[in-house]
CSV table of C-alpha atoms and ligand atoms in Angstrom, one decimal:
chain,number,residue,atom,x,y,z
A,91,MET,CA,66.9,18.5,-43.6
A,92,ASP,CA,64.4,16.6,-41.4
A,93,PHE,CA,66.2,16.2,-38.1
A,94,ILE,CA,68.5,19.3,-37.9
A,95,ARG,CA,68.3,23.1,-38.6
A,96,THR,CA,71.3,25.0,-39.8
A,97,THR,CA,72.0,28.7,-39.7
A,98,ILE,CA,75.0,30.8,-40.8
A,99,ASP,CA,76.1,34.0,-39.2
A,100,GLY,CA,79.1,35.3,-41.1
A,101,PRO,CA,82.0,32.9,-40.6
A,102,VAL,CA,80.0,30.8,-38.0
A,103,GLY,CA,77.6,28.0,-38.8
A,104,THR,CA,75.2,26.4,-36.3
A,105,ILE,CA,73.7,22.9,-36.5
A,106,THR,CA,70.7,22.4,-34.2
A,107,LEU,CA,69.5,18.9,-33.4
A,108,ASN,CA,65.7,18.8,-33.9
A,109,ASN,CA,64.3,15.3,-33.6
A,110,PRO,CA,62.4,15.5,-30.3
A,111,ARG,CA,60.3,12.5,-31.0
A,112,LYS,CA,63.5,10.3,-30.5
A,113,LEU,CA,65.2,12.8,-28.1
A,114,ASN,CA,67.8,13.5,-30.8
A,115,ALA,CA,68.9,9.9,-30.7
A,116,LEU,CA,71.9,9.6,-33.0
A,117,CYS,CA,70.2,7.5,-35.7
A,118,GLU,CA,71.7,7.0,-39.1
A,119,HIS,CA,69.4,9.7,-40.6
A,120,LEU,CA,70.3,12.4,-38.1
A,121,VAL,CA,74.0,11.6,-38.1
A,122,GLY,CA,74.0,11.7,-41.9
A,123,GLU,CA,72.4,15.2,-41.9
A,124,ILE,CA,74.9,16.5,-39.3
A,125,ILE,CA,77.8,15.2,-41.5
A,126,GLN,CA,76.3,16.7,-44.6
A,127,ALA,CA,75.9,20.1,-42.8
A,128,LEU,CA,79.6,20.0,-41.8
A,129,HIS,CA,80.6,19.3,-45.4
A,130,ASP,CA,78.5,22.2,-46.5
A,131,PHE,CA,80.1,24.4,-43.8
A,132,GLU,CA,83.5,23.3,-45.0
A,133,LYS,CA,82.7,24.1,-48.7
A,134,ALA,CA,81.4,27.6,-47.5
A,135,GLY,CA,84.8,28.1,-45.8
A,136,LEU,CA,83.2,28.7,-42.4
A,137,ARG,CA,85.6,29.2,-39.6
A,138,VAL,CA,83.6,27.8,-36.6
A,139,ALA,CA,80.8,25.2,-36.3
A,140,ILE,CA,78.4,25.2,-33.4
A,141,LEU,CA,76.5,21.9,-32.4
A,142,ARG,CA,73.5,22.4,-30.2
A,143,ALA,CA,69.9,21.2,-29.6
A,144,MET,CA,66.8,23.4,-29.5
A,145,PRO,CA,66.8,26.0,-26.7
A,146,GLY,CA,65.4,24.6,-23.4
A,147,VAL,CA,65.6,20.9,-24.3
A,148,LYS,CA,65.6,18.5,-21.3
A,149,VAL,CA,67.6,15.9,-23.4
A,150,TRP,CA,70.4,17.2,-25.7
A,151,SER,CA,70.7,13.7,-27.2
A,152,ALA,CA,69.7,10.3,-25.9
A,153,GLY,CA,72.8,8.8,-27.5
A,154,HIS,CA,73.1,6.0,-30.1
A,155,ASP,CA,69.7,5.0,-31.4
A,156,VAL,CA,69.3,1.6,-29.6
A,157,SER,CA,66.9,0.4,-32.2
A,158,GLU,CA,69.7,0.5,-34.7
A,159,LEU,CA,72.1,-1.5,-32.6
A,160,PRO,CA,72.5,-5.2,-33.6
A,161,GLU,CA,71.1,-7.7,-31.1
A,162,GLY,CA,74.2,-9.8,-30.9
A,163,GLY,CA,76.9,-11.5,-33.0
A,164,ARG,CA,78.2,-8.3,-34.7
A,165,ASP,CA,80.4,-5.4,-33.4
A,166,PRO,CA,77.7,-2.7,-32.4
A,167,LEU,CA,80.3,0.1,-32.8
A,168,GLY,CA,82.2,-0.9,-35.9
A,169,TRP,CA,84.1,1.5,-38.2
A,170,ASP,CA,81.1,2.4,-40.3
A,171,ASP,CA,78.6,2.7,-37.5
A,172,PRO,CA,76.9,6.2,-37.7
A,173,LEU,CA,78.3,7.2,-34.3
A,174,ARG,CA,81.8,6.3,-35.3
A,175,GLU,CA,81.3,8.4,-38.6
A,176,LEU,CA,80.0,11.3,-36.7
A,177,VAL,CA,82.9,11.4,-34.2
A,178,ARG,CA,85.4,11.3,-37.1
A,179,ALA,CA,83.6,14.0,-39.0
A,180,ILE,CA,83.8,16.3,-36.0
A,181,GLU,CA,87.4,15.5,-35.2
A,182,THR,CA,88.5,16.1,-38.9
A,183,PHE,CA,86.4,19.1,-39.6
A,184,PRO,CA,89.0,21.8,-40.5
A,185,ALA,CA,87.9,24.3,-38.0
A,186,PRO,CA,86.8,24.3,-34.3
A,187,VAL,CA,83.5,22.7,-33.4
A,188,ILE,CA,81.9,24.1,-30.3
A,189,ALA,CA,79.3,22.0,-28.4
A,190,LEU,CA,76.6,24.2,-26.8
A,191,ILE,CA,74.9,21.9,-24.2
A,192,GLU,CA,71.5,22.1,-22.5
A,193,GLY,CA,69.8,19.1,-21.0
A,194,GLY,CA,71.0,15.5,-20.6
A,195,VAL,CA,73.7,14.0,-22.9
A,196,TRP,CA,73.7,10.2,-22.9
A,197,GLY,CA,75.8,7.4,-24.1
A,198,GLY,CA,77.5,7.9,-27.5
A,199,ALA,CA,76.3,11.6,-27.5
A,200,VAL,CA,78.8,12.1,-24.7
A,201,GLU,CA,81.6,10.9,-26.9
A,202,THR,CA,80.2,13.1,-29.7
A,203,VAL,CA,80.3,16.1,-27.4
A,204,LEU,CA,83.8,15.3,-26.2
A,205,ALA,CA,85.0,15.0,-29.8
A,206,CYS,CA,84.0,18.7,-30.1
A,207,ASP,CA,86.8,21.1,-29.6
A,208,ILE,CA,85.2,23.3,-27.0
A,209,VAL,CA,82.3,22.3,-24.7
A,210,LEU,CA,80.0,25.0,-23.1
A,211,ALA,CA,77.1,23.9,-20.9
A,212,THR,CA,74.4,25.2,-18.7
A,213,PRO,CA,74.5,24.3,-14.9
A,214,GLU,CA,71.5,22.0,-15.5
A,215,ALA,CA,73.3,19.9,-18.2
A,216,THR,CA,74.4,16.3,-17.4
A,217,PHE,CA,76.5,13.7,-19.0
A,218,ALA,CA,76.1,10.0,-18.7
A,219,VAL,CA,78.4,7.4,-20.2
A,220,THR,CA,76.0,4.3,-20.5
A,221,PRO,CA,77.7,1.2,-22.2
A,222,ALA,CA,77.8,-0.7,-18.9
A,223,LYS,CA,74.1,-0.1,-18.4
A,224,LEU,CA,73.3,-1.7,-21.8
A,225,GLY,CA,76.1,-4.3,-21.8
A,226,VAL,CA,77.8,-2.6,-24.8
A,227,PRO,CA,81.5,-3.1,-25.4
A,228,TYR,CA,82.6,0.4,-26.2
A,229,ASN,CA,85.1,0.7,-28.9
A,230,ILE,CA,88.8,1.6,-28.7
A,231,SER,CA,88.8,5.1,-30.3
A,232,GLY,CA,85.8,5.9,-28.2
A,233,MET,CA,87.7,5.1,-25.0
A,234,MET,CA,90.5,7.2,-26.2
A,235,THR,CA,88.1,10.2,-26.8
A,236,PHE,CA,87.0,9.8,-23.2
A,237,MET,CA,90.6,9.5,-22.0
A,238,SER,CA,91.5,12.7,-23.9
A,239,ALA,CA,88.8,14.5,-21.9
A,240,GLY,CA,89.3,13.3,-18.4
A,241,SER,CA,91.7,11.2,-16.3
A,242,ALA,CA,91.5,7.4,-16.4
A,243,ARG,CA,90.0,7.4,-12.9
A,244,ILE,CA,87.2,9.8,-13.8
A,245,VAL,CA,86.5,7.8,-17.1
A,246,LYS,CA,86.3,4.6,-15.0
A,247,GLU,CA,83.8,6.2,-12.6
A,248,LEU,CA,81.7,7.4,-15.4
A,249,ALA,CA,81.9,4.2,-17.4
A,250,PHE,CA,81.5,1.7,-14.5
A,251,THR,CA,78.6,3.5,-12.8
A,252,ALA,CA,76.9,4.8,-16.0
A,253,ARG,CA,75.5,7.5,-13.7
A,254,PRO,CA,75.0,11.1,-15.1
A,255,ILE,CA,77.4,13.7,-13.7
A,256,SER,CA,76.6,17.4,-13.5
A,257,ALA,CA,78.1,20.1,-15.7
A,258,GLU,CA,79.9,21.6,-12.8
A,259,ARG,CA,81.5,18.2,-12.0
A,260,ALA,CA,82.4,17.8,-15.7
A,261,GLU,CA,84.0,21.3,-15.7
A,262,ARG,CA,85.9,20.6,-12.6
A,263,VAL,CA,87.5,17.4,-14.2
A,264,GLY,CA,88.2,19.3,-17.4
A,265,MET,CA,85.5,17.7,-19.7
A,266,VAL,CA,83.6,21.0,-20.1
A,267,ASN,CA,85.3,24.4,-20.8
A,268,HIS,CA,82.7,26.7,-19.2
A,269,VAL,CA,79.4,26.3,-17.3
A,270,VAL,CA,77.2,29.3,-18.1
A,271,PRO,CA,73.6,30.2,-17.1
A,272,ALA,CA,71.1,29.2,-19.9
A,273,GLU,CA,70.1,32.9,-20.4
A,274,LYS,CA,73.7,33.8,-21.1
A,275,LEU,CA,75.0,30.7,-22.9
A,276,GLU,CA,74.1,31.8,-26.5
A,277,ALA,CA,75.8,35.2,-26.3
A,278,PHE,CA,78.8,33.5,-24.5
A,279,THR,CA,79.1,31.0,-27.3
A,280,ALA,CA,78.8,33.5,-30.1
A,281,ASP,CA,81.5,35.6,-28.4
A,282,ILE,CA,84.0,32.7,-28.3
A,283,ALA,CA,83.0,31.7,-31.9
A,284,GLN,CA,83.5,35.2,-33.3
A,285,THR,CA,86.8,35.6,-31.4
A,286,ILE,CA,88.1,32.4,-33.0
A,287,ALA,CA,86.7,33.4,-36.4
A,288,GLN,CA,89.0,36.5,-36.4
A,289,ASN,CA,92.1,34.5,-35.8
A,290,SER,CA,94.2,32.6,-38.4
A,291,PRO,CA,92.0,29.8,-39.9
A,292,LEU,CA,95.1,28.1,-41.3
A,293,SER,CA,97.0,28.3,-37.9
A,294,ILE,CA,93.9,26.9,-36.1
A,295,ARG,CA,93.3,24.2,-38.7
A,296,SER,CA,96.9,22.9,-38.3
A,297,MET,CA,96.9,23.1,-34.5
A,298,LYS,CA,93.6,21.2,-34.4
A,299,GLU,CA,94.9,18.5,-36.6
A,300,CYS,CA,98.1,18.2,-34.8
A,301,LEU,CA,96.3,17.9,-31.4
A,302,ARG,CA,94.0,15.2,-33.0
A,303,VAL,CA,97.0,13.1,-34.1
A,304,LEU,CA,99.0,13.6,-30.9
A,305,SER,CA,96.0,12.7,-28.7
A,306,GLY,CA,95.5,9.6,-30.6
A,307,ALA,CA,99.2,8.7,-30.7
A,308,LYS,CA,99.0,6.0,-27.9
A,309,PRO,CA,101.3,3.0,-28.9
A,310,VAL,CA,99.1,-0.1,-29.2
A,311,SER,CA,100.8,-3.1,-30.7
A,312,PRO,CA,98.9,-5.2,-33.3
A,313,ARG,CA,98.8,-7.9,-30.6
A,314,GLY,CA,97.4,-5.4,-28.1
A,315,PHE,CA,94.8,-4.3,-30.7
A,316,GLU,CA,93.8,-7.9,-31.3
A,317,ARG,CA,93.4,-8.5,-27.6
A,318,PHE,CA,91.1,-5.4,-27.3
A,319,GLN,CA,89.0,-6.7,-30.1
A,320,GLY,CA,88.9,-10.3,-28.6
A,321,LEU,CA,87.7,-8.7,-25.3
A,322,ARG,CA,85.0,-6.7,-27.1
A,323,ARG,CA,83.9,-9.7,-29.1
A,324,MET,CA,83.5,-11.7,-26.0
A,325,VAL,CA,81.0,-8.9,-24.8
A,326,TYR,CA,79.0,-8.4,-28.0
A,327,ASP,CA,78.7,-12.2,-28.5
A,328,SER,CA,77.5,-12.7,-24.9
A,329,GLU,CA,74.0,-13.2,-23.5
A,330,ASP,CA,74.5,-10.1,-21.4
A,331,TYR,CA,74.8,-7.9,-24.5
A,332,ALA,CA,71.6,-9.4,-26.0
A,333,GLU,CA,69.8,-9.0,-22.6
A,334,GLY,CA,70.9,-5.4,-22.5
A,335,ILE,CA,69.4,-4.5,-25.9
A,336,ARG,CA,66.3,-6.6,-25.2
A,337,ALA,CA,65.7,-5.0,-21.7
A,338,PHE,CA,66.0,-1.5,-23.3
A,339,LYS,CA,63.4,-2.4,-25.9
A,340,GLU,CA,61.1,-4.0,-23.4
A,341,LYS,CA,61.6,-1.0,-21.0
A,342,ARG,CA,62.7,-3.1,-18.1
A,343,LYS,CA,65.9,-3.3,-16.0
A,344,PRO,CA,68.4,-5.8,-17.5
A,345,VAL,CA,69.6,-8.8,-15.5
A,346,PHE,CA,73.3,-9.3,-16.3
A,347,ILE,CA,74.6,-12.9,-15.5
A,348,GLY,CA,78.2,-12.2,-16.4
A,349,GLY,CA,78.1,-14.4,-19.5
B,654,YXS,O1,58.4,4.5,-25.9
B,654,YXS,P1,58.7,5.4,-27.0
B,654,YXS,O2,58.5,4.6,-28.4
B,654,YXS,O3,58.0,6.8,-27.0
B,654,YXS,O4,60.3,5.7,-27.1
B,654,YXS,C1,60.8,6.4,-25.9
B,654,YXS,C2,62.2,5.8,-25.8
B,654,YXS,O5,62.3,4.4,-26.0
B,654,YXS,C3,63.0,6.5,-26.8
B,654,YXS,N1,64.4,6.6,-26.7
B,654,YXS,C4,65.3,6.0,-27.5
B,654,YXS,N2,65.1,5.3,-28.6
B,654,YXS,C5,66.2,4.8,-29.1
B,654,YXS,N3,67.5,5.1,-28.6
B,654,YXS,C6,67.8,5.8,-27.6
B,654,YXS,N4,69.0,6.1,-27.1
B,654,YXS,C7,66.5,6.3,-26.9
B,654,YXS,N5,66.3,7.0,-25.8
B,654,YXS,C8,65.1,7.1,-25.7
B,654,YXS,O6,62.4,7.8,-26.8
B,654,YXS,C9,61.2,7.8,-26.3
B,654,YXS,C10,61.0,8.8,-25.1
B,654,YXS,O7,61.9,8.2,-24.1
B,654,YXS,P2,61.5,8.2,-22.6
B,654,YXS,O8,60.0,7.9,-22.4
B,654,YXS,O9,62.5,7.3,-21.9
B,654,YXS,O10,61.8,9.7,-22.2
B,654,YXS,P3,62.1,10.3,-20.8
B,654,YXS,O11,62.0,11.7,-20.9
B,654,YXS,O12,61.3,9.6,-19.8
B,654,YXS,O13,63.6,9.9,-20.5
B,654,YXS,C11,64.6,10.5,-21.2
B,654,YXS,C12,65.9,9.7,-21.1
B,654,YXS,C13,67.0,10.2,-22.0
B,654,YXS,C14,66.4,9.7,-19.6
B,654,YXS,C15,65.5,8.2,-21.4
B,654,YXS,O14,64.9,8.1,-22.7
B,654,YXS,C16,66.8,7.3,-21.5
B,654,YXS,O15,67.4,6.9,-20.4
B,654,YXS,N6,67.2,7.0,-22.7
B,654,YXS,C17,68.3,6.1,-23.0
B,654,YXS,C18,69.6,6.9,-22.7
B,654,YXS,C19,70.8,5.9,-23.0
B,654,YXS,O16,71.1,5.0,-22.2
B,654,YXS,N7,71.4,6.1,-24.1
B,654,YXS,C20,72.6,5.2,-24.5
B,654,YXS,C21,72.1,4.6,-25.9
B,654,YXS,S1,73.3,3.4,-26.4
B,654,YXS,C22,74.6,4.3,-26.8
B,654,YXS,O17,74.6,5.5,-26.9
B,654,YXS,C23,75.9,3.6,-26.9
B,654,YXS,C24,75.8,2.4,-27.8
B,654,YXS,S2,76.7,3.2,-25.4
B,654,YXS,O18,75.6,2.7,-24.6
B,654,YXS,O19,77.6,2.3,-25.6
B,654,YXS,O20,77.1,4.4,-24.8
């Protein structure tokens, strides 16, 4: 594996993101390695997976790899996009996935973390939902992931401002389970993981899947879905979307014209 490290401690497996050159941006290669590791953990019958970055990182993950986003005319977050595949792999992994967070979590990496079953973070960790900063039309299941983790009001503030929020604020609004000092976080995580691993894996597997299905069971009519997709297409076909991607690559602030 080039971009991750994996370790196994009894019934608990750990995946450590390790592509510092691209700040663990969720590129196709990195995502593929994470998904493969989860498959390997499932085959080995592991009872908990921990997803983390290297100790002491300033950036847990910079989010979707912008260089892999289309420059316009195509849905940037379609079904087979690596970020979508990663979120589904975490949600359908047949055991709890614990996110151990140090540093900044950006964009699609926030959804990846919120797709995990338990989120543990240091006080210095931050979370920034960034589609509006880039002009990206976030996708429907992604918005539901956010809605499952916080109230619509909180999701709107995060999504509309694109500003990072602190781990303490994220904990207060229910997006983070525990905020733990960095020097204690590994032991804290291991304790929760080992506790889970001693409980019934079948019971936990069924409850995780029930909760996944129930949290996604929001009635959206075919007409409603088509309207969502029409709204999203209006965005990814717009000059604003192309400008957002261009500005990121040219390392300048985008100028959005609303069209
Ligand atoms: O200039 P070089 O070639 O060294 O590359 C720089 C950055 O361009 C690159 N990099 C990225 N490349 C691709 N995709 C990314 N998401 C990404 N983020 C960073 O990494 C090299 C070092 O970045 P630099 O110099 O900015 O590091 P820094 O320590 O000064 O700042 C760290 C960050 C994370 C604050 C800064 O890199 C940053 O703001 N990155 C973008 C975070 C972000 O907006 N991510 C959202 C990506 S789009 C996404 O996730 C979804 C589609 S959505 O937007 O809808 O949520």
